[in-house]
Coordinates of C-alpha atoms and ligand atoms in Angstrom, one line a residue:
X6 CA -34.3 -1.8 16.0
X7 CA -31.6 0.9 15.8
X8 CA -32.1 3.6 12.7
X9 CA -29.4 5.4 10.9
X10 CA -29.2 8.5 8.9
X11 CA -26.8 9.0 6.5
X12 CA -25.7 12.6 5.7
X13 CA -24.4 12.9 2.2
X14 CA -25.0 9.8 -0.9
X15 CA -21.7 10.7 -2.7
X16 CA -19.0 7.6 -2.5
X17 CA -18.6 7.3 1.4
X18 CA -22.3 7.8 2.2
X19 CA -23.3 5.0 -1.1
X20 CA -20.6 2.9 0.7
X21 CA -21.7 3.1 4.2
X22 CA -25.6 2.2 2.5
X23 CA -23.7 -0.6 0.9
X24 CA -22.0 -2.2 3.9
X25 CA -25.2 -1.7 6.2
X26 CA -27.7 -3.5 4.0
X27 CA -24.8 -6.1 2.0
X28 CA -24.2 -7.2 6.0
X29 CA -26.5 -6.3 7.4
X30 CA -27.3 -9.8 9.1
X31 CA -23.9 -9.4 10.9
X32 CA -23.7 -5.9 11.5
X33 CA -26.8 -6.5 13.3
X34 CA -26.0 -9.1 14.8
X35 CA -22.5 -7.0 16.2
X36 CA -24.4 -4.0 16.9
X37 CA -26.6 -6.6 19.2
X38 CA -29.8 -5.1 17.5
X39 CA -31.6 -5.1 14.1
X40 CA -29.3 -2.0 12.4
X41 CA -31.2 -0.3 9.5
X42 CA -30.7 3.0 7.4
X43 CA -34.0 4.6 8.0
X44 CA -32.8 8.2 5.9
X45 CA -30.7 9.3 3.1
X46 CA -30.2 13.0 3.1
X47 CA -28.5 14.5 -0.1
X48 CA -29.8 17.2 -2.3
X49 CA -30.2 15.4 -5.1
X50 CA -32.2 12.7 -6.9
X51 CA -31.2 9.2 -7.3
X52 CA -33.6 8.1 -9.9
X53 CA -33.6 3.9 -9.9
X54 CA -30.9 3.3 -6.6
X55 CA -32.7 1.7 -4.0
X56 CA -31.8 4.6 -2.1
X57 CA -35.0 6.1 -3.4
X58 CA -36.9 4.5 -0.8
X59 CA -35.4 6.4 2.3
X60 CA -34.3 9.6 0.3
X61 CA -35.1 12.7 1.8
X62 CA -33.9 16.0 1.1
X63 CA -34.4 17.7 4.6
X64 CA -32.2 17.9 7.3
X65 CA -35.2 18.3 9.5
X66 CA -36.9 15.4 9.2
X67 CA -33.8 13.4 10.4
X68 CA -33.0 15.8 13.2
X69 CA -36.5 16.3 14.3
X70 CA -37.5 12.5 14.2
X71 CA -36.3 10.9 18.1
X72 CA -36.0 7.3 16.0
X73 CA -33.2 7.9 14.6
X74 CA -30.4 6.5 16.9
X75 CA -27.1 7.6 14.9
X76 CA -26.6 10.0 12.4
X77 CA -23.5 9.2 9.9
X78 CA -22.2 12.4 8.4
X79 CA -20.4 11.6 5.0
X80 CA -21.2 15.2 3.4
X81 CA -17.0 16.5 3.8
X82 CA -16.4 20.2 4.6
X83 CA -17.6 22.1 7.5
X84 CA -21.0 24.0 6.3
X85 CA -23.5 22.9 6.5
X86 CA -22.1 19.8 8.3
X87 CA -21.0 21.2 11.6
X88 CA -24.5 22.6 12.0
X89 CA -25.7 19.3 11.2
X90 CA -23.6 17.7 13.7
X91 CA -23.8 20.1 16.0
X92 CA -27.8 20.0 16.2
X93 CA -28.4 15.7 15.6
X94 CA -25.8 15.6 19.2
X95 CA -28.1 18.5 20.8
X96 CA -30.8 16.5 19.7
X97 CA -29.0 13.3 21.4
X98 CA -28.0 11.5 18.7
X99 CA -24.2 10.0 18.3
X100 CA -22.9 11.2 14.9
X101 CA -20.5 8.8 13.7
X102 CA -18.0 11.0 10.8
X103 CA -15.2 10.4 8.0
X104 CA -15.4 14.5 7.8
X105 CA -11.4 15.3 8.3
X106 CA -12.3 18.9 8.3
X107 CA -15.3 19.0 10.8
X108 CA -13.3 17.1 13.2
X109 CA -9.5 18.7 12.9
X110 CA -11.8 22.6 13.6
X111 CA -14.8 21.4 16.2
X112 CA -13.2 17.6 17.3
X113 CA -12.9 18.8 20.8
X114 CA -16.4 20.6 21.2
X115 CA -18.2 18.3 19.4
X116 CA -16.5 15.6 21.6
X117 CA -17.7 17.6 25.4
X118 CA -21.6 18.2 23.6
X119 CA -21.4 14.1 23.0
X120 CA -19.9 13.3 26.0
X121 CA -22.7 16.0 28.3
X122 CA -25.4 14.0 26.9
X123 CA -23.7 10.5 27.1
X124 CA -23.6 9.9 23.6
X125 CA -20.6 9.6 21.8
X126 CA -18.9 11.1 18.5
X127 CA -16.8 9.0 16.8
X128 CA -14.1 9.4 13.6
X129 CA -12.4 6.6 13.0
X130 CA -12.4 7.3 9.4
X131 CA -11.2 10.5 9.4
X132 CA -7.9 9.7 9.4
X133 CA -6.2 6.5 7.8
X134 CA -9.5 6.0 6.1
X135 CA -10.0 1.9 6.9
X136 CA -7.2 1.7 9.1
X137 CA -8.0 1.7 12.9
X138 CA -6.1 4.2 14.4
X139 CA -8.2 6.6 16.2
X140 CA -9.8 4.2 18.6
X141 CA -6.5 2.6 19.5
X142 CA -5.0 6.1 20.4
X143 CA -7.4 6.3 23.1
X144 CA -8.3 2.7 24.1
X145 CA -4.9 1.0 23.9
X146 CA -2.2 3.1 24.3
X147 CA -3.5 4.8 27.0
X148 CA -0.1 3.9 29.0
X149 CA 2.2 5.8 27.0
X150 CA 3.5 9.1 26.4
X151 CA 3.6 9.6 22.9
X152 CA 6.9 10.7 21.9
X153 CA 6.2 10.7 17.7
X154 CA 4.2 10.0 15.3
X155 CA 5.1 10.1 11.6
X156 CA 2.3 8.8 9.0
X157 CA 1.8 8.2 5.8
X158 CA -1.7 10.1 5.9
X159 CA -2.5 10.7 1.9
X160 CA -3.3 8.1 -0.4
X161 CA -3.6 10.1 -3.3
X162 CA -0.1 11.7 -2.6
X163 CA 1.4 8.4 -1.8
X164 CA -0.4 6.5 -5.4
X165 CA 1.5 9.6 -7.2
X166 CA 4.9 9.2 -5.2
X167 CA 4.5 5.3 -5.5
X168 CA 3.3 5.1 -9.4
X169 CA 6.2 8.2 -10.4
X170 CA 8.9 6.3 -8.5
X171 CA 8.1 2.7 -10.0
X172 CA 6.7 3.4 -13.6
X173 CA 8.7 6.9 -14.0
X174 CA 4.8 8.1 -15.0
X175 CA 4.9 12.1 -15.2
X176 CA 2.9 13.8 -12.0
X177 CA 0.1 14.5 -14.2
X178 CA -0.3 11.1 -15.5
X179 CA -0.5 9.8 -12.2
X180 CA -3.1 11.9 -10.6
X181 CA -5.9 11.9 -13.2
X182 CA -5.5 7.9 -12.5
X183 CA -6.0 8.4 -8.7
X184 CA -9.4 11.1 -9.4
X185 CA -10.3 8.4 -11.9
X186 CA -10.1 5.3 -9.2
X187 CA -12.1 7.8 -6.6
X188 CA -8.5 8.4 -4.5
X189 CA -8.3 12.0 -5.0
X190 CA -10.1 15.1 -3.9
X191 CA -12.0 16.5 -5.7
X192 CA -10.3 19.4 -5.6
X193 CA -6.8 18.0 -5.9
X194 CA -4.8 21.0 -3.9
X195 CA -5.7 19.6 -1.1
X196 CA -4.3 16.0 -1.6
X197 CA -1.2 17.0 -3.6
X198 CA -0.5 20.0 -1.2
X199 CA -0.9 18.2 1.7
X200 CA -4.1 20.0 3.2
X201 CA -5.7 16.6 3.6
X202 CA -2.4 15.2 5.8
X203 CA -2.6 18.6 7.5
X204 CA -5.9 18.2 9.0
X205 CA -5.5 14.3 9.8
X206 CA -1.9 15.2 11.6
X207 CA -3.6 18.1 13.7
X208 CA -6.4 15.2 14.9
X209 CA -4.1 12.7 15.5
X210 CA -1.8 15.3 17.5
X211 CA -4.6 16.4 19.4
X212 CA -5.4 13.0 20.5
X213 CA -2.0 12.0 21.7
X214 CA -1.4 15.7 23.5
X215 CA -4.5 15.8 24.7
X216 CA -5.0 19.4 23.5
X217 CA -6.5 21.5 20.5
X218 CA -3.8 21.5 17.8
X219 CA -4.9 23.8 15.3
X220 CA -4.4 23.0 11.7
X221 CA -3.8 26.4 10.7
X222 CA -0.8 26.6 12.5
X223 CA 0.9 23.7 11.7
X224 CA 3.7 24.0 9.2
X225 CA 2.4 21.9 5.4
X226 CA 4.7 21.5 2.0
X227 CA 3.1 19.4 -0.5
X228 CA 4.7 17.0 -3.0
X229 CA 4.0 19.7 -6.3
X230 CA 7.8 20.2 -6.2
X231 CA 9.0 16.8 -6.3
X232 CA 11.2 15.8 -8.9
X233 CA 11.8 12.5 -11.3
X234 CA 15.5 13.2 -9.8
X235 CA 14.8 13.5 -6.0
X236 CA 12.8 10.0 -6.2
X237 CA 15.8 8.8 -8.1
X238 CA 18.4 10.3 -5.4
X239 CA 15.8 9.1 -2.9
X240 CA 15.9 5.4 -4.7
X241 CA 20.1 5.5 -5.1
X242 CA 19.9 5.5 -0.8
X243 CA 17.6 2.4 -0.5
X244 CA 15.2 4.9 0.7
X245 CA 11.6 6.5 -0.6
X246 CA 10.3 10.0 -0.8
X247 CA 6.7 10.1 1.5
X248 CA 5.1 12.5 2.1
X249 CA 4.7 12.5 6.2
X250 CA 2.6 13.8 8.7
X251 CA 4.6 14.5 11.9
X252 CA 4.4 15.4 15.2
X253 CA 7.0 14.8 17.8
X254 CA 7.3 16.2 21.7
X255 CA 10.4 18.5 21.0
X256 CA 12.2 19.8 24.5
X257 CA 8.8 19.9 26.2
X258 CA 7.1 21.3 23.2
X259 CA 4.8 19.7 20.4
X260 CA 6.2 20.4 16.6
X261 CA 3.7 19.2 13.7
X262 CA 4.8 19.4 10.5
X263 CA 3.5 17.9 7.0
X264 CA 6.3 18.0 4.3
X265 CA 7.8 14.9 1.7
X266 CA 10.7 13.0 3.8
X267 CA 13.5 10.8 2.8
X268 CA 12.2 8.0 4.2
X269 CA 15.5 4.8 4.8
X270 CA 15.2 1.7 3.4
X271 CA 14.8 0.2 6.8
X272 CA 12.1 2.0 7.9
X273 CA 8.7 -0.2 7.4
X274 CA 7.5 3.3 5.9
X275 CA 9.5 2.8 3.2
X276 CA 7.6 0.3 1.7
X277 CA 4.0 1.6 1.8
X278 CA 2.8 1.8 -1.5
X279 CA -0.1 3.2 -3.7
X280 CA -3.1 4.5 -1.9
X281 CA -2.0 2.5 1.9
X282 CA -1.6 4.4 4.2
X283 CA 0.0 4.1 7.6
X284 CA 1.0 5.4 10.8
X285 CA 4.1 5.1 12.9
X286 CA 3.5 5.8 16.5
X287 CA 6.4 5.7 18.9
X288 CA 5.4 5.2 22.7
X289 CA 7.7 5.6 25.5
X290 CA 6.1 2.3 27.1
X291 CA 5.5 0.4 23.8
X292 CA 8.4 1.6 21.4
X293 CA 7.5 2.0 17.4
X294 CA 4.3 0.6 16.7
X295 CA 2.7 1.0 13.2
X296 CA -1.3 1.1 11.9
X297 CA -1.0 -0.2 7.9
X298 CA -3.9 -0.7 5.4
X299 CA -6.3 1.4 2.8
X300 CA -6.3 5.2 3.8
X301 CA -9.5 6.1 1.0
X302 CA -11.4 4.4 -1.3
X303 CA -15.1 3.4 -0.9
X304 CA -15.8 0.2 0.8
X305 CA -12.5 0.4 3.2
X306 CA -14.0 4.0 4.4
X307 CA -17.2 3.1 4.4
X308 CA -16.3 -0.1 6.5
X309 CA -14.8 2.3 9.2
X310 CA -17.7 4.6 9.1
X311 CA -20.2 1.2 9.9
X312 CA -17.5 0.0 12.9
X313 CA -18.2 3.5 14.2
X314 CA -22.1 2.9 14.2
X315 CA -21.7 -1.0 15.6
X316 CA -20.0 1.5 18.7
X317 CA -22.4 4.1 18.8
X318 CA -25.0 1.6 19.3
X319 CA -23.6 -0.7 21.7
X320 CA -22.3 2.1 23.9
X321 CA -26.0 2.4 24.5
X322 CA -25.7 5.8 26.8
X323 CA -22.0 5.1 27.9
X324 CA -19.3 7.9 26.2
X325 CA -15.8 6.7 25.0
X326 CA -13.1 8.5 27.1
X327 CA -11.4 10.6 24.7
X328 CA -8.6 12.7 25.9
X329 CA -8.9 15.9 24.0
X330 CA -9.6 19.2 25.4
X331 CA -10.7 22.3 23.5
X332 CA -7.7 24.1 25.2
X333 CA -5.4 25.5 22.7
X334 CA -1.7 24.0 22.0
X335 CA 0.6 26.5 21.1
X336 CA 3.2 24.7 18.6
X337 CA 7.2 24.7 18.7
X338 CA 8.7 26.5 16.0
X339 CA 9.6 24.2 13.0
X340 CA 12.7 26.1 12.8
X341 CA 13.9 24.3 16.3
X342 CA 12.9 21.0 14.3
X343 CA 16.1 19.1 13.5
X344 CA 17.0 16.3 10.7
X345 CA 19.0 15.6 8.2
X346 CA 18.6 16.9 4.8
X347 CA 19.1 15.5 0.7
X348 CA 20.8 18.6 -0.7
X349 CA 20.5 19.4 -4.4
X350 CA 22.6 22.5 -5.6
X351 CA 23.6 24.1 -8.9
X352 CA 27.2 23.8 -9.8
X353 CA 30.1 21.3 -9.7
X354 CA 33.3 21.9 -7.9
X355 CA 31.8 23.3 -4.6
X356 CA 33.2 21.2 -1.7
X357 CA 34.7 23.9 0.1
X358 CA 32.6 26.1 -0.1
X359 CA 29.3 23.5 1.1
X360 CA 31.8 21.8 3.5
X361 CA 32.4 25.5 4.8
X362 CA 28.6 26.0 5.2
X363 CA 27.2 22.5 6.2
X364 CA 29.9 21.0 7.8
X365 CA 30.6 17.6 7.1
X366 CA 28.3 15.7 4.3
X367 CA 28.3 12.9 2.7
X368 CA 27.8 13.3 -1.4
X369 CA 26.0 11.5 -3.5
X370 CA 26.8 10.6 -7.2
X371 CA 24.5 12.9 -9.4
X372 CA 21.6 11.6 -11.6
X373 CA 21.8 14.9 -13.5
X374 CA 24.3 17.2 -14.6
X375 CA 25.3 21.1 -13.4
X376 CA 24.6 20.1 -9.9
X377 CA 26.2 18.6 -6.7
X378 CA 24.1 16.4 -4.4
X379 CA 24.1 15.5 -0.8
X380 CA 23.3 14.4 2.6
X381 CA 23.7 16.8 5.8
X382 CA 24.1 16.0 9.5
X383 CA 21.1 16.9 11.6
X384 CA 20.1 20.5 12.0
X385 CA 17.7 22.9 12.3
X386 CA 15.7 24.3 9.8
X387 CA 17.1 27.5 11.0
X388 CA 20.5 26.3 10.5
X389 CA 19.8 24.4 7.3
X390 CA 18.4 28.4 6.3
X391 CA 21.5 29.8 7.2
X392 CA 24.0 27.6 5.8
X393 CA 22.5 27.6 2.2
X394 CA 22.7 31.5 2.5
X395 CA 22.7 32.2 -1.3
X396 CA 23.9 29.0 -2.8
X397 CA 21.2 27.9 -5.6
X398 CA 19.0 25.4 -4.2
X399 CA 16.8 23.2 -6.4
X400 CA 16.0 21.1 -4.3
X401 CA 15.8 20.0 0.0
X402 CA 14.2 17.1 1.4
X403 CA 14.3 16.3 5.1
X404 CA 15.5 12.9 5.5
X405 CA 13.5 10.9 8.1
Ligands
HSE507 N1 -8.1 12.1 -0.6 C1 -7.8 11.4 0.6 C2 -6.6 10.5 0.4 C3 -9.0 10.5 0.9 O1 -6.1 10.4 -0.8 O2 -6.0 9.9 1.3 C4 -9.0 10.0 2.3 O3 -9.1 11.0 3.2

């Protein structure tokens, strides 16, 4: 017998309940032991769930009691979680996450404590919710240097981009539906700003460089400025607006970046819709290979939460190899970072004067009047700075 404890019963932790005891005959039978969920910490009551029965409201009890075998933590943000954590792997427990925060600050720590007591700390779901994509990074494309990755990381972001490009639905509109449907954070800054793709970008960086990559300093723009027009720019190219988490190996250095991209028509990112999610990782062994499927949402979470456990337990005192140190990576400048861009200016009439500036473009046919529209070569940001010097922007979007 193998017990659990799960750290939080909002949707994840219910979830991760749900899967264990709905499958529990073959997640069992996976985990090559009887599995069962011997805890339930949350602070409050639950009058009439059968999570009554293993309820508690006591870290303690969980941490102190040397059955328990894995401890899930579903509770989201770092405090009290990282002192959870921290204490169940002291305690030689594997903790098995979704916690995008806890493991984008204390990944790499966390990660040695596990490893010095050979135990492991897995995340899976931290990033690309159902999708596998953190396991791969270190188990199967362990031959490659990782020259980019570009993701589709939000599915709340991605809902509102997909449902405003295809319905024309107003932003507003669009969100409430993705809080309503359990998408969203709840608070929503962090989806539609791109905080959430921030922290998943900075862990999935800092598994391909092998080094910290601190979400504080890599460069995020949200989606709270996008337009009915850009999508329809964006649409008159073939092409979608995403919003992206990069990071790319830039003349030796690492750039990470979260902003909305033009994203072609040809690209299979271009046709990830609603709340999927999915990853694009380019090896210089393997070429483009790309992760797809639900990035949030309940059961798909919670099913990547349980596949975590299934590990934990049949490591059975072996660690997972995971390449990721808790040395610092200092970041290139975004300003060095170089694509094309979709232009939007005020004012008609203006060729010589952009041509003058951007060099040669190619214009696009406006979808809305008192303005001129279109597509740079590939330049800096610095450049891209420069050249609009005091023309009046209204809108720039990096083409990917
Ligand atoms: N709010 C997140 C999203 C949940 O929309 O992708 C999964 O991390």
């Amino acid at each position: 017998m193998k017990n659990v404890a799960i750290l939080g019963y909002g949707t994840i932790g219910s979830g991760v309940y749900q899967v264990i005891r709905q499958n529990n005959s073959h997640v069992s039978r996976r985990a090559g032991d009887e599995v069962r969920v011997k805890y339930v910490l949350d602070i409050r009551e639950f009058p009439g769930d059968p999570v009554e029965s293993v309820l508690v409201h006591d870290v303690e009890i969980i941490l102190q009691d040397p059955e328990v075998d894995v401890v899930v933590e579903v509770m989201g943000g770092t405090k009290p979680a990282y002192d959870f954590v921290k204490r169940a792997i002291l305690a030689g427990k594997s903790v098995c996450t979704s916690n995008k925060e806890l493991v984008a600050k204390h990944g790499a720590e966390l990660l040695r404590l596990a490893k010095e007591r050979n135990i492991n700390f897995f995340f899976e779901a931290s990033v690309g919710g159902g999708i596998p994509v953190i396991r791969p990074m270190s188990s199967s494309l362990t031959p490659d240097h990782i020259e980019e990755i570009s993701g589709i990381l939000n599915g709340t972001t991605n809902y509102i981009l997909t449902k405003m490009t295809e319905e024309g639905l107003p932003f507003d509109t669009v969100l409430k539906e993705a809080q309503e449907k359990g998408y969203a954070e709840r608070n929503p800054e962090a989806d539609v700003e791109g905080y959430d793709a921030c922290r998943k970008i900075a862990i999935l960086a800092s598994l391909a460089y092998e080094k910290q990559v601190d979400f504080e300093d890599i460069y995020t723009e949200g989606i709270s400025a996008i337009t009915k027009e850009d999508l329809e720019y964006a649409g008159s190219l073939g092409g979608a607006v995403k919003l992206l988490g990069m990071a790319r190996k830039d003349n030796g250095k690492v750039v990470a970046m979260v902003a909305p991209f033009l994203v072609s028509g040809d690209s299979p990112l271009a046709s990830v819709r609603g709340v999927f999610n999915a990853i694009l990782v380019r090896g210089d062994m393997l070429g483009d290979v790309m992760f797809y499927g639900k990035g949030a949402g309940k059961l798909a979470t919670a099913s990547a939460v349980v596949a975590d456990v299934i590990e934990a337990i049949r490591k059975n005192g072996r660690t997972d190899e995971v390449f990721w140190s808790e040395e610092k990576r200092e970041l290139g400048s975004v300003d060095a970072f170089s694509t094309r861009y979709l232009v939007r200016i005020k004012g008609t009439g203006r060729m010589e004067e952009i041509e003058k500036a951007f060099g040669e473009v190619e214009y696009l046919k406006p979808v809305a009047g008192g303005e001129t529209a279109f597509l740079t070569e590939s330049m800096t940001g610095k450049a891209f700075r420069e050249a609009v010097g005091d023309m009046e922007l209204i809108s720039r979007i990096r083409v990917l």
